[in-house]
Amino acid sequence: GRAERRAAAADALRKVGLEDRAHHDPSALSGGQQQRVAIARALVGNPQVILADEPTGNLDTKTSVEIMEVLEGLNENEGLTIVMVTHETDMAQYARRLIWMVDGRIERDERKRKAA
């Protein structure tokens, strides 16, 4: 019911660090906060996979790092698989696996070992 939906939304906002912005108008949020809201909306359905198409494309470097840390935390703490498309090589470095595509074909597939 309604109470469950509200609880799920509050939990999702907490996971992306926006619990204090729950009642703000979307236009009053920064670009990074709006991106976090988009991630929170995806979390409400309890997915196993999040598809992120250029999640940092319109953000400055500092905010991009914050968004990548949110996604990284969801992967590490919630066990979610994050499939991200990006042209930003610095943001791609957060991934454990990188797949380079050229003209619709896989050119390279690289798995990174996690630091000990």
PDB file of C-alpha atoms in Angstrom, residues 12-94:
ATOM      1  CA  ALA A  12      16.051   4.523  -1.603  1.00  0.00           C
ATOM      2  CA  LEU A  13      16.692   8.213  -0.875  1.00  0.00           C
ATOM      3  CA  ARG A  14      18.709   7.219   2.196  1.00  0.00           C
ATOM      4  CA  LYS A  15      20.863   4.868   0.089  1.00  0.00           C
ATOM      5  CA  VAL A  16      21.803   7.732  -2.256  1.00  0.00           C
ATOM      6  CA  GLY A  17      22.260  10.273   0.551  1.00  0.00           C
ATOM      7  CA  LEU A  18      19.174  12.398  -0.127  1.00  0.00           C
ATOM      8  CA  GLU A  19      16.895  11.603   2.804  1.00  0.00           C
ATOM      9  CA  ASP A  20      16.967  15.293   3.781  1.00  0.00           C
ATOM     10  CA  ARG A  21      15.735  16.348   0.314  1.00  0.00           C
ATOM     11  CA  ALA A  22      12.619  14.164   0.159  1.00  0.00           C
ATOM     12  CA  HIS A  23      10.215  17.106   0.128  1.00  0.00           C
ATOM     13  CA  HIS A  24      12.164  19.434  -2.172  1.00  0.00           C
ATOM     14  CA  ASP A  25      10.874  20.422  -5.600  1.00  0.00           C
ATOM     15  CA  PRO A  26      12.986  18.720  -8.317  1.00  0.00           C
ATOM     16  CA  SER A  27      13.860  22.104  -9.847  1.00  0.00           C
ATOM     17  CA  ALA A  28      15.415  23.106  -6.492  1.00  0.00           C
ATOM     18  CA  LEU A  29      17.901  20.214  -6.684  1.00  0.00           C
ATOM     19  CA  SER A  30      21.367  20.387  -8.223  1.00  0.00           C
ATOM     20  CA  GLY A  31      22.284  18.264 -11.247  1.00  0.00           C
ATOM     21  CA  GLY A  32      24.059  15.766  -9.021  1.00  0.00           C
ATOM     22  CA  GLN A  33      21.084  15.583  -6.663  1.00  0.00           C
ATOM     23  CA  GLN A  34      18.742  15.033  -9.616  1.00  0.00           C
ATOM     24  CA  GLN A  35      20.995  12.200 -10.782  1.00  0.00           C
ATOM     25  CA  ARG A  36      20.829  10.667  -7.292  1.00  0.00           C
ATOM     26  CA  VAL A  37      17.021  10.889  -7.442  1.00  0.00           C
ATOM     27  CA  ALA A  38      17.116   8.977 -10.739  1.00  0.00           C
ATOM     28  CA  ILE A  39      19.213   6.273  -9.072  1.00  0.00           C
ATOM     29  CA  ALA A  40      16.840   6.200  -6.081  1.00  0.00           C
ATOM     30  CA  ARG A  41      13.858   5.761  -8.413  1.00  0.00           C
ATOM     31  CA  ALA A  42      15.596   2.760  -9.953  1.00  0.00           C
ATOM     32  CA  LEU A  43      16.210   1.284  -6.488  1.00  0.00           C
ATOM     33  CA  VAL A  44      12.561   1.341  -5.393  1.00  0.00           C
ATOM     34  CA  GLY A  45      11.789  -1.765  -7.459  1.00  0.00           C
ATOM     35  CA  ASN A  46      14.610  -3.734  -5.745  1.00  0.00           C
ATOM     36  CA  PRO A  47      16.499  -4.490  -8.968  1.00  0.00           C
ATOM     37  CA  GLN A  48      19.453  -6.837  -9.245  1.00  0.00           C
ATOM     38  CA  VAL A  49      20.883  -4.755 -12.103  1.00  0.00           C
ATOM     39  CA  ILE A  50      20.977  -1.008 -12.740  1.00  0.00           C
ATOM     40  CA  LEU A  51      21.547   0.179 -16.311  1.00  0.00           C
ATOM     41  CA  ALA A  52      23.271   3.578 -16.234  1.00  0.00           C
ATOM     42  CA  ASP A  53      23.573   5.403 -19.564  1.00  0.00           C
ATOM     43  CA  GLU A  54      26.154   8.200 -19.189  1.00  0.00           C
ATOM     44  CA  PRO A  55      25.281   8.797 -15.510  1.00  0.00           C
ATOM     45  CA  THR A  56      27.933  11.517 -15.192  1.00  0.00           C
ATOM     46  CA  GLY A  57      27.645  13.013 -18.677  1.00  0.00           C
ATOM     47  CA  ASN A  58      26.233  16.405 -17.652  1.00  0.00           C
ATOM     48  CA  LEU A  59      28.047  16.787 -14.343  1.00  0.00           C
ATOM     49  CA  ASP A  60      31.241  18.483 -13.204  1.00  0.00           C
ATOM     50  CA  THR A  61      34.153  16.314 -12.085  1.00  0.00           C
ATOM     51  CA  LYS A  62      33.495  16.588  -8.329  1.00  0.00           C
ATOM     52  CA  THR A  63      29.821  15.684  -8.725  1.00  0.00           C
ATOM     53  CA  SER A  64      30.695  12.897 -11.167  1.00  0.00           C
ATOM     54  CA  VAL A  65      32.973  11.338  -8.557  1.00  0.00           C
ATOM     55  CA  GLU A  66      30.155  11.575  -5.979  1.00  0.00           C
ATOM     56  CA  ILE A  67      27.744   9.774  -8.344  1.00  0.00           C
ATOM     57  CA  MET A  68      30.329   7.084  -9.078  1.00  0.00           C
ATOM     58  CA  GLU A  69      30.842   6.597  -5.339  1.00  0.00           C
ATOM     59  CA  VAL A  70      27.071   6.137  -4.919  1.00  0.00           C
ATOM     60  CA  LEU A  71      27.024   3.513  -7.694  1.00  0.00           C
ATOM     61  CA  GLU A  72      30.134   1.829  -6.300  1.00  0.00           C
ATOM     62  CA  GLY A  73      28.538   1.697  -2.843  1.00  0.00           C
ATOM     63  CA  LEU A  74      25.372   0.139  -4.242  1.00  0.00           C
ATOM     64  CA  ASN A  75      27.498  -2.513  -5.919  1.00  0.00           C
ATOM     65  CA  GLU A  76      29.616  -3.255  -2.858  1.00  0.00           C
ATOM     66  CA  ASN A  77      27.029  -2.838  -0.084  1.00  0.00           C
ATOM     67  CA  GLU A  78      23.783  -3.899  -1.777  1.00  0.00           C
ATOM     68  CA  GLY A  79      25.213  -6.456  -4.213  1.00  0.00           C
ATOM     69  CA  LEU A  80      23.747  -4.683  -7.240  1.00  0.00           C
ATOM     70  CA  THR A  81      25.259  -5.160 -10.672  1.00  0.00           C
ATOM     71  CA  ILE A  82      25.838  -1.817 -12.382  1.00  0.00           C
ATOM     72  CA  VAL A  83      26.049  -1.795 -16.188  1.00  0.00           C
ATOM     73  CA  MET A  84      27.286   1.636 -17.225  1.00  0.00           C
ATOM     74  CA  VAL A  85      27.832   3.186 -20.628  1.00  0.00           C
ATOM     75  CA  THR A  86      30.305   6.064 -20.685  1.00  0.00           C
ATOM     76  CA  HIS A  87      32.762   7.880 -22.903  1.00  0.00           C
ATOM     77  CA  GLU A  88      34.606   9.194 -19.831  1.00  0.00           C
ATOM     78  CA  THR A  89      37.680   7.030 -19.248  1.00  0.00           C
ATOM     79  CA  ASP A  90      38.236   8.442 -15.748  1.00  0.00           C
ATOM     80  CA  MET A  91      34.725   7.363 -14.694  1.00  0.00           C
ATOM     81  CA  ALA A  92      35.140   3.968 -16.383  1.00  0.00           C
ATOM     82  CA  GLN A  93      38.039   3.261 -14.023  1.00  0.00           C
ATOM     83  CA  TYR A  94      35.528   2.646 -11.213  1.00  0.00           C
TER      84      TYR A  94
END
